Amino acid sequence: ENRTMERILELLYKLKTEHLESDYAWLSAFVRRNVTHRSLMILYTNFETITSLHRQLIYFKHLAKNHLLLVVIFENTEVKTFAKAEVNTLEEIYVRTIAEKFVYEKKLIVRELNRNGILSILTKPEDLSANLINRYLELKITGQI
């Protein structure tokens, strides 16, 4: 299992980002046609607003109907820093308020996924490995995989 994680990380490291919008409809159709047995699917993605999640939620529900779907969402650590910063000026108050809204939106997104029966992890990028391994072990212990 350790070698598998190393291989996944190695492949992810080599990927070139094209900054295109994810096509979850295509993903859902592809999985339905090509993955015939129940599987643990780990989907690394990011949503900044609950509205953007709602546009894609139907595809996540389709995936979760036949598979154990775990959605990994990354915290924006810079935004979180702004949300906790001390403020002295009116501009800093605005920046902090906006940052707090973004932090809150991420929590709402996780709550909405869970409410719809979709597992999720909200993690700092540097904590990804530990959080993912802990969730995997939790799923094994509870017999979900």
Coordinates of C-alpha atoms in Angstrom, one line a residue:
E1 CA 0.0 0.0 0.0
N2 CA 2.9 2.4 0.7
R3 CA 4.3 1.9 -2.8
T4 CA 0.9 2.7 -4.2
M5 CA 0.7 6.0 -2.4
E6 CA 4.2 6.8 -3.5
R7 CA 3.3 6.1 -7.1
I8 CA 0.1 8.2 -6.9
L9 CA 2.1 11.1 -5.4
E10 CA 4.7 10.8 -8.1
L11 CA 2.1 10.9 -10.9
L12 CA 0.4 13.9 -9.3
Y13 CA 3.6 15.7 -9.0
K14 CA 4.3 15.3 -12.7
L15 CA 0.9 16.6 -13.8
K16 CA 0.8 19.9 -15.6
T17 CA -2.1 22.2 -14.6
E18 CA -4.1 23.6 -17.4
H19 CA -6.6 25.5 -15.2
L20 CA -9.6 24.2 -17.1
E21 CA -13.0 23.7 -15.4
S22 CA -13.5 20.1 -14.3
D23 CA -16.1 18.2 -16.4
Y24 CA -17.9 16.1 -13.7
A25 CA -20.6 15.0 -16.1
W26 CA -17.9 13.4 -18.3
L27 CA -16.3 11.8 -15.3
S28 CA -19.6 10.4 -14.1
A29 CA -20.4 8.9 -17.5
F30 CA -16.9 7.5 -17.9
V31 CA -17.0 5.8 -14.5
R32 CA -20.4 4.4 -15.2
R33 CA -19.2 2.8 -18.4
N34 CA -15.7 1.7 -17.4
V35 CA -15.7 0.9 -13.6
T36 CA -18.1 -2.0 -13.2
H37 CA -17.3 -3.0 -9.6
R38 CA -17.8 -1.0 -6.5
S39 CA -14.6 1.0 -5.8
L40 CA -13.2 3.6 -3.4
M41 CA -12.9 6.8 -5.5
I42 CA -10.8 9.6 -4.2
L43 CA -11.7 12.9 -6.0
Y44 CA -9.3 15.8 -5.5
T45 CA -11.1 19.0 -6.2
N46 CA -11.8 22.5 -5.0
F47 CA -14.8 24.6 -4.7
E48 CA -14.8 28.1 -3.4
T49 CA -18.5 28.6 -3.0
I50 CA -21.5 26.4 -2.1
T51 CA -23.1 27.5 -5.4
S52 CA -20.3 26.0 -7.4
L53 CA -20.7 22.8 -5.5
H54 CA -24.5 22.7 -6.1
R55 CA -23.9 22.8 -9.9
Q56 CA -21.9 19.6 -9.7
L57 CA -23.6 17.8 -6.8
I58 CA -25.8 15.7 -9.1
Y59 CA -22.7 14.1 -10.7
F60 CA -21.2 13.4 -7.2
K61 CA -24.4 11.7 -6.2
H62 CA -24.3 9.5 -9.3
L63 CA -20.8 8.5 -8.5
A64 CA -21.6 7.8 -4.9
K65 CA -24.6 5.6 -5.8
N66 CA -22.3 2.8 -7.0
H67 CA -19.0 3.7 -5.4
L68 CA -17.6 4.9 -2.2
L69 CA -16.7 8.5 -3.1
L70 CA -14.3 10.5 -1.0
V71 CA -14.0 14.1 -2.0
V72 CA -10.8 15.8 -0.9
I73 CA -11.0 19.6 -0.7
F74 CA -8.0 21.8 0.1
E75 CA -8.0 24.6 2.6
N76 CA -6.5 27.8 1.3
T77 CA -4.0 28.4 4.1
E78 CA -3.3 32.0 2.9
V79 CA -6.9 32.9 3.1
K80 CA -7.1 31.2 6.6
T81 CA -4.2 33.4 7.7
F82 CA -6.0 36.5 6.6
A83 CA -9.2 35.4 8.4
K84 CA -7.2 35.2 11.7
A85 CA -5.1 38.3 11.2
E86 CA -5.2 41.2 13.6
V87 CA -6.9 44.2 12.0
N88 CA -6.2 47.9 12.5
T89 CA -7.5 49.7 9.5
L90 CA -10.8 49.7 7.6
E91 CA -9.2 47.9 4.6
E92 CA -7.9 45.2 6.9
I93 CA -11.3 44.7 8.4
Y94 CA -12.7 44.2 4.8
V95 CA -10.0 41.8 3.9
R96 CA -10.5 39.8 7.1
T97 CA -14.3 39.7 6.6
I98 CA -14.0 38.4 3.1
A99 CA -11.4 35.8 4.2
E100 CA -13.7 34.6 7.0
K101 CA -16.5 34.2 4.4
F102 CA -14.3 32.0 2.2
V103 CA -13.2 29.9 5.2
Y104 CA -16.9 29.5 6.2
E105 CA -17.9 28.5 2.6
K106 CA -15.4 25.6 2.7
K107 CA -17.0 24.3 5.9
L108 CA -20.5 24.7 4.3
I109 CA -19.3 22.7 1.3
V110 CA -18.1 19.8 3.4
R111 CA -21.3 19.9 5.4
E112 CA -23.3 19.8 2.2
L113 CA -21.3 16.8 0.8
N114 CA -21.8 14.9 4.1
R115 CA -25.6 15.8 4.1
N116 CA -25.8 14.2 0.7
G117 CA -24.0 11.0 1.8
I118 CA -20.7 11.9 0.2
L119 CA -17.5 11.5 2.3
S120 CA -15.2 14.4 2.3
I121 CA -11.9 15.7 3.8
L122 CA -11.1 19.4 4.2
T123 CA -7.3 19.5 4.5
K124 CA -4.3 21.7 4.4
P125 CA -2.1 20.6 1.5
E126 CA 0.7 19.8 3.8
D127 CA -1.6 17.5 5.9
L128 CA -3.0 15.6 2.9
S129 CA -1.1 12.4 3.4
A130 CA -1.8 12.0 7.1
N131 CA -5.5 13.0 6.7
L132 CA -6.0 10.7 3.8
I133 CA -4.4 7.7 5.5
N134 CA -6.4 8.3 8.6
R135 CA -9.6 8.4 6.7
Y136 CA -8.7 5.3 4.7
L137 CA -8.0 3.4 8.0
E138 CA -11.3 4.7 9.4
L139 CA -13.1 3.3 6.4
K140 CA -11.3 -0.1 6.8
I141 CA -12.2 -0.3 10.5
T142 CA -15.8 0.5 9.9
G143 CA -16.0 -2.0 7.1
Q144 CA -17.0 0.4 4.4
I145 CA -14.1 -0.9 2.2

